[in-house]
mmCIF file with all atom_site columns, C-alpha atoms in Angstrom:
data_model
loop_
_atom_site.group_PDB
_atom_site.id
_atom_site.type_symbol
_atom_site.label_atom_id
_atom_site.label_alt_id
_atom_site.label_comp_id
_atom_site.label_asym_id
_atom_site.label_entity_id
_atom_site.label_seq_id
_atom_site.pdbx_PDB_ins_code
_atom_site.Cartn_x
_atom_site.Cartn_y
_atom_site.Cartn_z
_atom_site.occupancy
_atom_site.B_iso_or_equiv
_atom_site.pdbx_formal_charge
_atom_site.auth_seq_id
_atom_site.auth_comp_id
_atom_site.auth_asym_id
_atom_site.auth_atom_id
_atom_site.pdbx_PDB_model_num
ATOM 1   C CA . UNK A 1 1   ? 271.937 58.834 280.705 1.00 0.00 ? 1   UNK A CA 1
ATOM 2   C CA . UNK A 1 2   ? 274.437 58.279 278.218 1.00 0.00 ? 2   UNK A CA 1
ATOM 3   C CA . UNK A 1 3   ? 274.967 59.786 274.572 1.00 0.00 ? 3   UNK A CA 1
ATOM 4   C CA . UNK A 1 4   ? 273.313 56.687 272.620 1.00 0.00 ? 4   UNK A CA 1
ATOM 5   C CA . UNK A 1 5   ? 270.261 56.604 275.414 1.00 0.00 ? 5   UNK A CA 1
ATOM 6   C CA . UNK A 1 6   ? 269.635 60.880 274.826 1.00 0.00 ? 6   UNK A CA 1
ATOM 7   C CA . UNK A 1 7   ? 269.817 59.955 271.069 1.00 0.00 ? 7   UNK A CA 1
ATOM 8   C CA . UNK A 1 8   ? 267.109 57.188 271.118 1.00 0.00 ? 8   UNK A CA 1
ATOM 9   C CA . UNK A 1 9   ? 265.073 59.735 273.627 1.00 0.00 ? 9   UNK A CA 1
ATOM 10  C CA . UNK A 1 10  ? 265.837 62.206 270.729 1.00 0.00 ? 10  UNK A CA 1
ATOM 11  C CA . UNK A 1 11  ? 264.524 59.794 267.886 1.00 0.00 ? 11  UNK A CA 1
ATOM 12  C CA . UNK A 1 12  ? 261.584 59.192 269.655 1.00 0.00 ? 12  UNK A CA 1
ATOM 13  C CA . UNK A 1 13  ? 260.839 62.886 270.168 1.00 0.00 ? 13  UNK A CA 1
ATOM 14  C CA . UNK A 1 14  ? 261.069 63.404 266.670 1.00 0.00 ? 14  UNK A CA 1
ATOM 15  C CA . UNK A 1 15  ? 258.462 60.382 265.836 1.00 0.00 ? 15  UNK A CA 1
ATOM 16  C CA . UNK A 1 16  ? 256.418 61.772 268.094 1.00 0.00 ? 16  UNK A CA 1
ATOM 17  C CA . UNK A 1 17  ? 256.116 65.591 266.256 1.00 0.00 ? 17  UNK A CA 1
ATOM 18  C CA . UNK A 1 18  ? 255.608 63.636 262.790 1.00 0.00 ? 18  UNK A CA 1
ATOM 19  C CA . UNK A 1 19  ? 252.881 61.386 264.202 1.00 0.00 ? 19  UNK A CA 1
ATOM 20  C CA . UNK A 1 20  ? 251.454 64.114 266.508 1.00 0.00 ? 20  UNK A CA 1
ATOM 21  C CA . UNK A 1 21  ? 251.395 66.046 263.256 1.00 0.00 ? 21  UNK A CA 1
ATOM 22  C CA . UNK A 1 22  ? 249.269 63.380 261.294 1.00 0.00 ? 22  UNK A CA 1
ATOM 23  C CA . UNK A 1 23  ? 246.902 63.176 263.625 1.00 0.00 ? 23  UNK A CA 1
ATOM 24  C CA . UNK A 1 24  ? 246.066 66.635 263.914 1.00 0.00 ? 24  UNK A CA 1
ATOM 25  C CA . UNK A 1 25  ? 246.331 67.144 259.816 1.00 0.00 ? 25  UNK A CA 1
ATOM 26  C CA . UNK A 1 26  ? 244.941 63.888 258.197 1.00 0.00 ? 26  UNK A CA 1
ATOM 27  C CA . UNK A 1 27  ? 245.766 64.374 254.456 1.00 0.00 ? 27  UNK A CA 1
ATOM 28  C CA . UNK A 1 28  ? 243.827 62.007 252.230 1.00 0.00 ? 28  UNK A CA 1
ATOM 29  C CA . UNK A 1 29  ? 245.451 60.400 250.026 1.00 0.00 ? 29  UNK A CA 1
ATOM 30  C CA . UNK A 1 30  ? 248.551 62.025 250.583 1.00 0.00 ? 30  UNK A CA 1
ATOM 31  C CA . UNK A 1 31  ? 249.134 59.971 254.020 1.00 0.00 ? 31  UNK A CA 1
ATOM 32  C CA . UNK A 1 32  ? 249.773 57.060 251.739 1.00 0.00 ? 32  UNK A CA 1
ATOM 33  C CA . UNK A 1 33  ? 253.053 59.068 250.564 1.00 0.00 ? 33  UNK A CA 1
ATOM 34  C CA . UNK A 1 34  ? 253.866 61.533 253.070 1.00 0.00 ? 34  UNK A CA 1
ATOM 35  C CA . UNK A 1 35  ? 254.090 58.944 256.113 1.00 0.00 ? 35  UNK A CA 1
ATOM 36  C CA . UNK A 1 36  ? 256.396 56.489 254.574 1.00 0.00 ? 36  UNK A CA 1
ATOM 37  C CA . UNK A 1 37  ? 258.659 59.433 253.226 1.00 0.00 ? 37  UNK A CA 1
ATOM 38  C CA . UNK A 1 38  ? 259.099 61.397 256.760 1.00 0.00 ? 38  UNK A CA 1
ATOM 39  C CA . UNK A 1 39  ? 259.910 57.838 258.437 1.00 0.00 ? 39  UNK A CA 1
ATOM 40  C CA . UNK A 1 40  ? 262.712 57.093 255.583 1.00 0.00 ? 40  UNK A CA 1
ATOM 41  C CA . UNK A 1 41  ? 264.150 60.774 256.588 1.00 0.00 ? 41  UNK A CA 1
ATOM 42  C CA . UNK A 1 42  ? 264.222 60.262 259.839 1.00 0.00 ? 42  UNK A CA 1
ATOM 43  C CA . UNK A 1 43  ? 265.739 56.789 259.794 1.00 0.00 ? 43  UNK A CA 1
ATOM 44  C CA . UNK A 1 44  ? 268.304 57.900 257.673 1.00 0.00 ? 44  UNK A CA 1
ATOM 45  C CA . UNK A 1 45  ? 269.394 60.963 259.797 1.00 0.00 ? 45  UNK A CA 1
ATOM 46  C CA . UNK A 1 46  ? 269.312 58.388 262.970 1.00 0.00 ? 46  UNK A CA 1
ATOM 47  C CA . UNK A 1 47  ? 272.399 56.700 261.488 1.00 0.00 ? 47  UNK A CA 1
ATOM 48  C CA . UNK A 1 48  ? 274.209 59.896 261.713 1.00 0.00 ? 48  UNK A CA 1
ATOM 49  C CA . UNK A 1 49  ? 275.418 59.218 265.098 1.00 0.00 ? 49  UNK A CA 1
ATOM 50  C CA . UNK A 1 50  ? 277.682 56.525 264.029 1.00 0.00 ? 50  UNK A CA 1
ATOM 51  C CA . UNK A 1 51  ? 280.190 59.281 262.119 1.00 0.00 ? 51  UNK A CA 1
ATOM 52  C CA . UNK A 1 52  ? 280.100 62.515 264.370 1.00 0.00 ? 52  UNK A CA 1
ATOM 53  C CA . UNK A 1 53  ? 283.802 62.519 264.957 1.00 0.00 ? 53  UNK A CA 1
ATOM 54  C CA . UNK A 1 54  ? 283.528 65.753 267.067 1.00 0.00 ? 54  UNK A CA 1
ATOM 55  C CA . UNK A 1 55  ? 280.747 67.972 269.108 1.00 0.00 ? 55  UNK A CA 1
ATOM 56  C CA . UNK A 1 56  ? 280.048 70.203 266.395 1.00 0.00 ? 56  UNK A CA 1
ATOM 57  C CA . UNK A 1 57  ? 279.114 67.653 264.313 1.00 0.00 ? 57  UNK A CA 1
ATOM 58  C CA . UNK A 1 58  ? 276.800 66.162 266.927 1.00 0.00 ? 58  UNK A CA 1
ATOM 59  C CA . UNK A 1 59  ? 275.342 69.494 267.152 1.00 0.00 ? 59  UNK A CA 1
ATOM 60  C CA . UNK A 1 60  ? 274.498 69.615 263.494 1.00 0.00 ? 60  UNK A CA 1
ATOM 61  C CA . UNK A 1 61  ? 273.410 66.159 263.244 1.00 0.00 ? 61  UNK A CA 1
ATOM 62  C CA . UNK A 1 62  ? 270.769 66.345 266.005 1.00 0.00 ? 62  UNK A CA 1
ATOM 63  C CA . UNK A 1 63  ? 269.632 69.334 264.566 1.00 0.00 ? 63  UNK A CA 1
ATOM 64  C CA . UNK A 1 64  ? 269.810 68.166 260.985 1.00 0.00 ? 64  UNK A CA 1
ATOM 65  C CA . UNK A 1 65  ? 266.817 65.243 263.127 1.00 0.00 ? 65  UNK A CA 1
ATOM 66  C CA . UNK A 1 66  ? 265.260 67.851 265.478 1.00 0.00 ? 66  UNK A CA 1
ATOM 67  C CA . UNK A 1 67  ? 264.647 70.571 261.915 1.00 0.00 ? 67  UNK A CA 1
ATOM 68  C CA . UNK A 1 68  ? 263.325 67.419 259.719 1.00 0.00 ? 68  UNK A CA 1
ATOM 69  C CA . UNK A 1 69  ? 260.391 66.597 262.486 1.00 0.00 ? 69  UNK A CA 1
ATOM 70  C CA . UNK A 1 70  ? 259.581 70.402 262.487 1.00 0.00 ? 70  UNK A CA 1
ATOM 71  C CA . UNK A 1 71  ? 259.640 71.183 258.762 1.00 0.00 ? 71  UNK A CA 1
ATOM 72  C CA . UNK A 1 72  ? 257.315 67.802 258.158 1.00 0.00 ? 72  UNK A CA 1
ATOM 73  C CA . UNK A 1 73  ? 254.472 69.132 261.191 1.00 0.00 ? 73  UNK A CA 1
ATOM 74  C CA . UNK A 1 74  ? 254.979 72.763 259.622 1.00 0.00 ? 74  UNK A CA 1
ATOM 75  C CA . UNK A 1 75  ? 254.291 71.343 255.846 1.00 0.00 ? 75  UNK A CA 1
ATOM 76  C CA . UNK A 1 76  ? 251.398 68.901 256.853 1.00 0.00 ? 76  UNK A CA 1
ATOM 77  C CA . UNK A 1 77  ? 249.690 72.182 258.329 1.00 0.00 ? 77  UNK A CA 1
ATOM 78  C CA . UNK A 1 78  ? 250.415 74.156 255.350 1.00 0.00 ? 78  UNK A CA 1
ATOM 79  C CA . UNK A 1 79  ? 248.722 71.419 252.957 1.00 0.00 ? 79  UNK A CA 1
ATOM 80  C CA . UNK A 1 80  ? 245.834 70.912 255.713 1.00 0.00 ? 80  UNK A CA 1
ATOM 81  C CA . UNK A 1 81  ? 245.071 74.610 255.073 1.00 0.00 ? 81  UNK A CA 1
ATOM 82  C CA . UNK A 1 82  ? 245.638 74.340 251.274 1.00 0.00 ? 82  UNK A CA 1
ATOM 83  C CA . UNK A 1 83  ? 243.225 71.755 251.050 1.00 0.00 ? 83  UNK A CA 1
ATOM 84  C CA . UNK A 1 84  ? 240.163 72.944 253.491 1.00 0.00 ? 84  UNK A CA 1
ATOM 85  C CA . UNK A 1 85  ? 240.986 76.822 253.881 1.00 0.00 ? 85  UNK A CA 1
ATOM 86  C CA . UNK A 1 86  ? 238.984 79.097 251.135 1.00 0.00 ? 86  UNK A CA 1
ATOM 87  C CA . UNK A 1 87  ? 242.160 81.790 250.711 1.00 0.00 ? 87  UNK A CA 1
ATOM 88  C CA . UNK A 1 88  ? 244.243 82.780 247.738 1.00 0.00 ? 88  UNK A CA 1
ATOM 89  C CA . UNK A 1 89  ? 245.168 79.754 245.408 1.00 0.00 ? 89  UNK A CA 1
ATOM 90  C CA . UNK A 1 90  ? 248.388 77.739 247.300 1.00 0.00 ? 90  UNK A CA 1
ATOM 91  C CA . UNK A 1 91  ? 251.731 77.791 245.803 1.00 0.00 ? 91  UNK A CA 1
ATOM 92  C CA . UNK A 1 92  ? 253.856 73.991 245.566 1.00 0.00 ? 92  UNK A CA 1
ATOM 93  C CA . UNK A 1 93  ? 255.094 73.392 248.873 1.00 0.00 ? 93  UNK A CA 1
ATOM 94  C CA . UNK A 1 94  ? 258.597 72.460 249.172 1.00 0.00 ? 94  UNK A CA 1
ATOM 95  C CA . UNK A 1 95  ? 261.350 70.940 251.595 1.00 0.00 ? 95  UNK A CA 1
ATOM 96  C CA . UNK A 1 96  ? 264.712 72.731 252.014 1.00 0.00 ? 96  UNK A CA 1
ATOM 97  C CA . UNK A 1 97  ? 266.373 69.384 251.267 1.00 0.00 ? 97  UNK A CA 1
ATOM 98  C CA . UNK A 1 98  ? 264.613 70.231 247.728 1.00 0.00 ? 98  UNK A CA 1
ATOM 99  C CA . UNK A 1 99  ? 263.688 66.014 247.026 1.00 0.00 ? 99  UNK A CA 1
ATOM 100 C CA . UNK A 1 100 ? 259.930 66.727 247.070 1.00 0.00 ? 100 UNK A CA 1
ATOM 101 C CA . UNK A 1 101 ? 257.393 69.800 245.975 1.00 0.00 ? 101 UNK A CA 1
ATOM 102 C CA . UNK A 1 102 ? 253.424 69.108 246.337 1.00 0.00 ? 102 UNK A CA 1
ATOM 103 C CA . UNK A 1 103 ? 250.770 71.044 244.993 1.00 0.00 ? 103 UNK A CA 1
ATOM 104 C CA . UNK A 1 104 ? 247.808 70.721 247.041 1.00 0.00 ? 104 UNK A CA 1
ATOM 105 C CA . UNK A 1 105 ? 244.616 72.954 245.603 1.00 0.00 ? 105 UNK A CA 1
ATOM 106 C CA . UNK A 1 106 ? 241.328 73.630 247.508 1.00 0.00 ? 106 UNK A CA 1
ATOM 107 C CA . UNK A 1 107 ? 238.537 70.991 248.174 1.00 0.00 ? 107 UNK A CA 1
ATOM 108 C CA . UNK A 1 108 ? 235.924 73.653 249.732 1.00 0.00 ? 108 UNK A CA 1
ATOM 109 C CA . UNK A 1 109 ? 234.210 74.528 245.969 1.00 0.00 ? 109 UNK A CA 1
ATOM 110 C CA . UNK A 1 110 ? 235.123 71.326 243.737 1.00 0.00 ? 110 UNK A CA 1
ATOM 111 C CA . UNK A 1 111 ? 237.846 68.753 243.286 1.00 0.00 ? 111 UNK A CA 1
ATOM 112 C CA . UNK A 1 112 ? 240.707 69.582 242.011 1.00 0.00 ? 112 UNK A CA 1
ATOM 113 C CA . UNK A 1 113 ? 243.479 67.338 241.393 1.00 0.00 ? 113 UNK A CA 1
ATOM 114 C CA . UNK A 1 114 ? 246.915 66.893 244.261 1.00 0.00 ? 114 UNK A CA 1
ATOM 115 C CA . UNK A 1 115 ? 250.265 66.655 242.299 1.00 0.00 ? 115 UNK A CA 1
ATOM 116 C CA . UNK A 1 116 ? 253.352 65.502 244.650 1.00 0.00 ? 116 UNK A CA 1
ATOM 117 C CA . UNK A 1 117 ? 256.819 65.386 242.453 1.00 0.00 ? 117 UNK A CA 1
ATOM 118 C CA . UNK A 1 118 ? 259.765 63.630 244.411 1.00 0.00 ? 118 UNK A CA 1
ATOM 119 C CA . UNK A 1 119 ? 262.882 62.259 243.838 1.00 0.00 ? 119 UNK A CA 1
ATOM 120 C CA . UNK A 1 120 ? 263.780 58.718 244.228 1.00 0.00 ? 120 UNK A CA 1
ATOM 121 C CA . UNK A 1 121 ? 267.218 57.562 245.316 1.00 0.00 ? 121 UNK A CA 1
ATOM 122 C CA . UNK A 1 122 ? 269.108 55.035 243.324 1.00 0.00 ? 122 UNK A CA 1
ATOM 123 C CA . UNK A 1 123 ? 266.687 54.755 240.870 1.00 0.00 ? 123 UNK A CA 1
ATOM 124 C CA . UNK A 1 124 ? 269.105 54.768 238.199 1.00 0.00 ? 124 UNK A CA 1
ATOM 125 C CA . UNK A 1 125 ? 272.769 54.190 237.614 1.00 0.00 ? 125 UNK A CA 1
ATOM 126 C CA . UNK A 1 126 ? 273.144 56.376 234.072 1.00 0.00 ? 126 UNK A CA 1
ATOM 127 C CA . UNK A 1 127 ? 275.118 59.205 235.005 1.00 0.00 ? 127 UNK A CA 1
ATOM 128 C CA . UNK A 1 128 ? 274.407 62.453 235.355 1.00 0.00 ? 128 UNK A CA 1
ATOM 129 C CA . UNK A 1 129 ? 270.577 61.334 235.593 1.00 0.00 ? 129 UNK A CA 1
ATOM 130 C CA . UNK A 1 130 ? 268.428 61.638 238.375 1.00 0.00 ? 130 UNK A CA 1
ATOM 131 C CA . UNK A 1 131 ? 264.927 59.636 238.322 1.00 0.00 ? 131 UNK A CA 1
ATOM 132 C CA . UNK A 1 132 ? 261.574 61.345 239.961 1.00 0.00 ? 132 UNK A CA 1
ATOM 133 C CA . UNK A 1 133 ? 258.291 60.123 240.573 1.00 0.00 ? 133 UNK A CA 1
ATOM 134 C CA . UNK A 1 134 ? 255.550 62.530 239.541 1.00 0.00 ? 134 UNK A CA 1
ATOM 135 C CA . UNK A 1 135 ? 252.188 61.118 241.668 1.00 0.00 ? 135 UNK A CA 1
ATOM 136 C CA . UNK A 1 136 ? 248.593 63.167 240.316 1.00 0.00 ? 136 UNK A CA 1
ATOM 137 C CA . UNK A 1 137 ? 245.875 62.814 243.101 1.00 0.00 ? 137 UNK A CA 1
ATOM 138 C CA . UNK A 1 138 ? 242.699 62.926 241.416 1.00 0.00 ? 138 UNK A CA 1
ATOM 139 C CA . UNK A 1 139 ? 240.715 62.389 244.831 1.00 0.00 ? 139 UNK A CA 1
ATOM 140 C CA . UNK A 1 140 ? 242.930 63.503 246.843 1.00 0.00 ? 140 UNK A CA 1
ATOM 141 C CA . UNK A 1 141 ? 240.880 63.677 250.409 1.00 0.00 ? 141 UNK A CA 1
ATOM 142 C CA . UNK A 1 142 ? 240.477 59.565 249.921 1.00 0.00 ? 142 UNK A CA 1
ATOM 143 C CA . UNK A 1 143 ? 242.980 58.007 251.449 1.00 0.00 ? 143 UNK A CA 1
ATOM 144 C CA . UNK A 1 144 ? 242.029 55.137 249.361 1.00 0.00 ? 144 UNK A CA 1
ATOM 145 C CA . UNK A 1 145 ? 242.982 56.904 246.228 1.00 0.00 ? 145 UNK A CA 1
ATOM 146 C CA . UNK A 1 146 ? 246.504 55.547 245.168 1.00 0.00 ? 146 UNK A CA 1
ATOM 147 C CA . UNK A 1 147 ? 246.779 58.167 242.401 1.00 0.00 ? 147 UNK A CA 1
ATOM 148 C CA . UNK A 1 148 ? 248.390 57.851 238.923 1.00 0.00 ? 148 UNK A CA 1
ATOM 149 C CA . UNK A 1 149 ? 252.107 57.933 239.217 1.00 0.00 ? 149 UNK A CA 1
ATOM 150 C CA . UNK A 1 150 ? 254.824 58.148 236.580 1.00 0.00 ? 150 UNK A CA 1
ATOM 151 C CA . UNK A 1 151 ? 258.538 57.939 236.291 1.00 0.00 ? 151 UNK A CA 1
ATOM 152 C CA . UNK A 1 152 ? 260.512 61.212 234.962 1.00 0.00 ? 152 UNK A CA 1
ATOM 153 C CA . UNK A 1 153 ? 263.999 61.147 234.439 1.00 0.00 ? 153 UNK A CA 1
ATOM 154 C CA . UNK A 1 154 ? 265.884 64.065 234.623 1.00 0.00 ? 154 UNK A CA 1
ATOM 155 C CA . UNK A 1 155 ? 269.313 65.437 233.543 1.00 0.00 ? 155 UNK A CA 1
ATOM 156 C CA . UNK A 1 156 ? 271.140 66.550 236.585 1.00 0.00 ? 156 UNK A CA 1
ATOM 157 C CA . UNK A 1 157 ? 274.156 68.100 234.683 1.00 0.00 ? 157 UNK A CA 1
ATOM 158 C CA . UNK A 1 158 ? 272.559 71.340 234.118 1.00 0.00 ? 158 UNK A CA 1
ATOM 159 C CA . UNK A 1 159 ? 273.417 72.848 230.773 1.00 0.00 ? 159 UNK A CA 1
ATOM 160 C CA . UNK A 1 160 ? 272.791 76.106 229.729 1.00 0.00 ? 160 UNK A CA 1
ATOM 161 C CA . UNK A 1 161 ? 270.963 76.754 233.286 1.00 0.00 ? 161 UNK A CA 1
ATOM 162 C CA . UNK A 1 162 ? 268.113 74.010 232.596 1.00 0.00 ? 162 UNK A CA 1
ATOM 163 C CA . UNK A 1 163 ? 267.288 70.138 232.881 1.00 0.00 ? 163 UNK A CA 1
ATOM 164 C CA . UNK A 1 164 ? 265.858 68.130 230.352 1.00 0.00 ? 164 UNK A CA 1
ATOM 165 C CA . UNK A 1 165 ? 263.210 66.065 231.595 1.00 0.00 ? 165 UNK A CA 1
ATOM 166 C CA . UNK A 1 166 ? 261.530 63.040 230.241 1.00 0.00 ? 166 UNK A CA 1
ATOM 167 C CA . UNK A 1 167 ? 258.442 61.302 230.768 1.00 0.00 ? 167 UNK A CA 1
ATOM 168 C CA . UNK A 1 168 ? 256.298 58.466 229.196 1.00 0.00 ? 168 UNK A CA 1
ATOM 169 C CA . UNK A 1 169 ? 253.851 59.179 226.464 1.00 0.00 ? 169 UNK A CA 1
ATOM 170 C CA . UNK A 1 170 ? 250.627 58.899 228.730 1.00 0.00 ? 170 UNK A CA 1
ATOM 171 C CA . UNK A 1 171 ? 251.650 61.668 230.752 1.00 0.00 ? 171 UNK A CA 1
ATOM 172 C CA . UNK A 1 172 ? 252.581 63.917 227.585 1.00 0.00 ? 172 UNK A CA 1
ATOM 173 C CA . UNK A 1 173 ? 249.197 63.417 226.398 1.00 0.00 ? 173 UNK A CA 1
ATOM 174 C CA . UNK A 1 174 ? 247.818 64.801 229.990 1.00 0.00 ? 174 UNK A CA 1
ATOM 175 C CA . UNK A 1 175 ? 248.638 68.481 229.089 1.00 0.00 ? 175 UNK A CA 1
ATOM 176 C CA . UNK A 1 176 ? 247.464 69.849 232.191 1.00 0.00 ? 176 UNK A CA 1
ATOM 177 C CA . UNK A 1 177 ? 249.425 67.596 234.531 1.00 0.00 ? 177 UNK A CA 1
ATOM 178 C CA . UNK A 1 178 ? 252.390 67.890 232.120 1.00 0.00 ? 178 UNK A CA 1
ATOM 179 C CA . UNK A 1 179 ? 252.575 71.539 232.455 1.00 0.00 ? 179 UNK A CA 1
ATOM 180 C CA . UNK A 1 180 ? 251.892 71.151 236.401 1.00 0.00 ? 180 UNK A CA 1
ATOM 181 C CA . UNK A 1 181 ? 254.985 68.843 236.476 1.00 0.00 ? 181 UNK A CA 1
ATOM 182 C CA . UNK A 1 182 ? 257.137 71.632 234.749 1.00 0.00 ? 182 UNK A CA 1
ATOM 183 C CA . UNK A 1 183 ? 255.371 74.171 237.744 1.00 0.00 ? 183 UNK A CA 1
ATOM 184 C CA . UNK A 1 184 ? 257.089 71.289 240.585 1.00 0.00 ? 184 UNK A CA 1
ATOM 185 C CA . UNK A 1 185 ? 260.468 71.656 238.882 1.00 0.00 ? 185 UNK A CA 1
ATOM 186 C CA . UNK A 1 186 ? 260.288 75.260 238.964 1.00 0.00 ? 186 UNK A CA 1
ATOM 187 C CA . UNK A 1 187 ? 259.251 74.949 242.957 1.00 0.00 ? 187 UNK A CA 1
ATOM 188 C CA . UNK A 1 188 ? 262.409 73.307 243.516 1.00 0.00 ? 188 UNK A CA 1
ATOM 189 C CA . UNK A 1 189 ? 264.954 75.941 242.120 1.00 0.00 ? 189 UNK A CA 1
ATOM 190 C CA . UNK A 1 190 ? 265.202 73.639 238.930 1.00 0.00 ? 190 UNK A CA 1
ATOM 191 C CA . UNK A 1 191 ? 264.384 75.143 234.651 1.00 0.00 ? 191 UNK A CA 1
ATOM 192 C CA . UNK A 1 192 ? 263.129 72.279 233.345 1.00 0.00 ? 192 UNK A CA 1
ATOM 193 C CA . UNK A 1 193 ? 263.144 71.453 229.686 1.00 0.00 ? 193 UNK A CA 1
ATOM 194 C CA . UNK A 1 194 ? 260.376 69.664 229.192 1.00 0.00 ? 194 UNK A CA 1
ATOM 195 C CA . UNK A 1 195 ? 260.417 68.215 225.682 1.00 0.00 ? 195 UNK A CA 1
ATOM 196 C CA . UNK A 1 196 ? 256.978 68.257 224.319 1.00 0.00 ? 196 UNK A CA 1
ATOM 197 C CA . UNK A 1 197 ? 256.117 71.317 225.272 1.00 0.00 ? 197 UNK A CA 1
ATOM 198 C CA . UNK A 1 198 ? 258.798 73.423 223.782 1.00 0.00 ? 198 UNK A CA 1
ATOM 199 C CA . UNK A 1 199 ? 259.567 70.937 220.979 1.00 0.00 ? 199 UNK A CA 1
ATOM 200 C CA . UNK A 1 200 ? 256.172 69.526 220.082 1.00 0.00 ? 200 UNK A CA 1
ATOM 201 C CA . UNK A 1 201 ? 257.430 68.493 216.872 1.00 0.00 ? 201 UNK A CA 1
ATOM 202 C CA . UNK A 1 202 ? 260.234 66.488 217.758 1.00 0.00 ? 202 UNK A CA 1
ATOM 203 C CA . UNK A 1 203 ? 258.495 63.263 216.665 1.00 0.00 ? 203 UNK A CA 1
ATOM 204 C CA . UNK A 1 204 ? 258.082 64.495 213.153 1.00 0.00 ? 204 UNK A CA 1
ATOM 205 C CA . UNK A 1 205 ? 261.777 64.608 212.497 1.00 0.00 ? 205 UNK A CA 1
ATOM 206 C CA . UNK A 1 206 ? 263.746 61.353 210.572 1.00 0.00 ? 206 UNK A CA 1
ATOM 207 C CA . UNK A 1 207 ? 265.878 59.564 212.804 1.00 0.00 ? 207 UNK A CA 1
ATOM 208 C CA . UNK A 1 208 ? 269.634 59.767 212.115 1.00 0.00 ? 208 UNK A CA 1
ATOM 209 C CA . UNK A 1 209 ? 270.853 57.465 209.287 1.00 0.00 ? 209 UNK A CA 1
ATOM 210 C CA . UNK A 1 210 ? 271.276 53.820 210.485 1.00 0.00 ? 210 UNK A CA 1
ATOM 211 C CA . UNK A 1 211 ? 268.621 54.056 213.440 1.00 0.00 ? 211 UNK A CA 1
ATOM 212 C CA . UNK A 1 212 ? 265.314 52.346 213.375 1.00 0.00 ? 212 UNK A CA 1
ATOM 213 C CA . UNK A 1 213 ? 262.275 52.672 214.657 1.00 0.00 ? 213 UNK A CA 1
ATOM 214 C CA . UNK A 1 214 ? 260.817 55.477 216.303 1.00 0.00 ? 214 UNK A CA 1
ATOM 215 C CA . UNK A 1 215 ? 262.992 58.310 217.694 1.00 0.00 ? 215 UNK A CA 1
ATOM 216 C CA . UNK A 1 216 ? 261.484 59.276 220.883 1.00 0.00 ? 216 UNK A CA 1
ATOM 217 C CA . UNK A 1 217 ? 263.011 61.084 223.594 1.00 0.00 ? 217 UNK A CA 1
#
């Protein structure tokens, strides 16, 4: 067997943990993200063949595949758990890759809400900006629900040690899922600056001389 026929067999191991791993932890309404977003990873760490120059970086890039499959069967167990296990309240679960933290809260005594914050790629071409999409589960164990999703930009030149994020009105006005969105920054190693909460007041200010309209962030 040759190097591009062990690498398919390899591929196909690796579709095999993540769908093993959905079958044995079915996820609600999260399936409608998670699936899509472990098949994306996958296929993009597939291509990495093409540019390993050298065995070491084989050896990293069939790892890179062989770790991806793991971390996605070990996460789906730990939000099966978090979901359907009575046990102290979950933390946001994150990926080392640090492009998605989900905060799934227990079903067993009454619904609580899901909240999944990830990051998009090429969703925008300022720079220096990085655009996320923060998804609330209200239903989570349906996998009908689609959930309520909103676009956050974020600064990704850090200054000062935080981010300044910014999100539409609607979610603003949702102060509980506002602050939770601030908790998913924190997950990922990020101090968010989250505008309305730690400059409510922002919107009573005059807009510089020569602007009109409404100055919103």
């Amino acid at each position: 067997m040759d190097l591009a026929a062990k690498h398919a067999a390899l591929c196909q191991g690796t579709l095999l943990v993540a769908e093993a791993a959905e079958d044995a932890y079915r996820l609600g309404g999260l399936d409608r993200i998670l699936n899509p977003w472990i098949r994306d990873r996958l296929g993009s760490l597939r291509h990495l063949l093409d540019s390993c120059d050298t065995q070491r970086q084989l050896a990293a890039d069939t790892r890179a595949l062989a770790s991806a499959a793991t971390e996605y069967s070990e996460l789906r167990d730990q939000l099966f758990s978090d979901l359907h296990h009575t046990r102290p309240e979950p933390p946001w679960r994150t990926t080392r890759r640090k492009d998605i933290a989900i905060r799934a809260q227990s079903r067993v005594l009454y619904r609580q809400p899901t909240f999944v914050l990830r990051r998009l790629d090429g969703g925008t071409n300022i720079p220096g900006a990085e655009t996320w999409d923060f998804t609330v589960l209200t239903n989570p164990s349906d996998p009908a629900d689609q959930g309520t999703s909103f676009v956050v930009m974020a600064d990704s030149q850090k200054k000062s040690g935080s981010i300044t994020v910014q999100v539409a009105k609607e979610l603003e006005s949702e102060r509980a899922w506002y602050q939770q969105l601030e908790y998913g920054f924190y997950s990922l190693g990020a101090t968010p600056f989250l505008t309305a909460i730690y400059d409510p007041d922002r919107h009573r200010r005059q807009p510089p001389d020569g602007l009109l309209g409404e100055f919103d962030l």
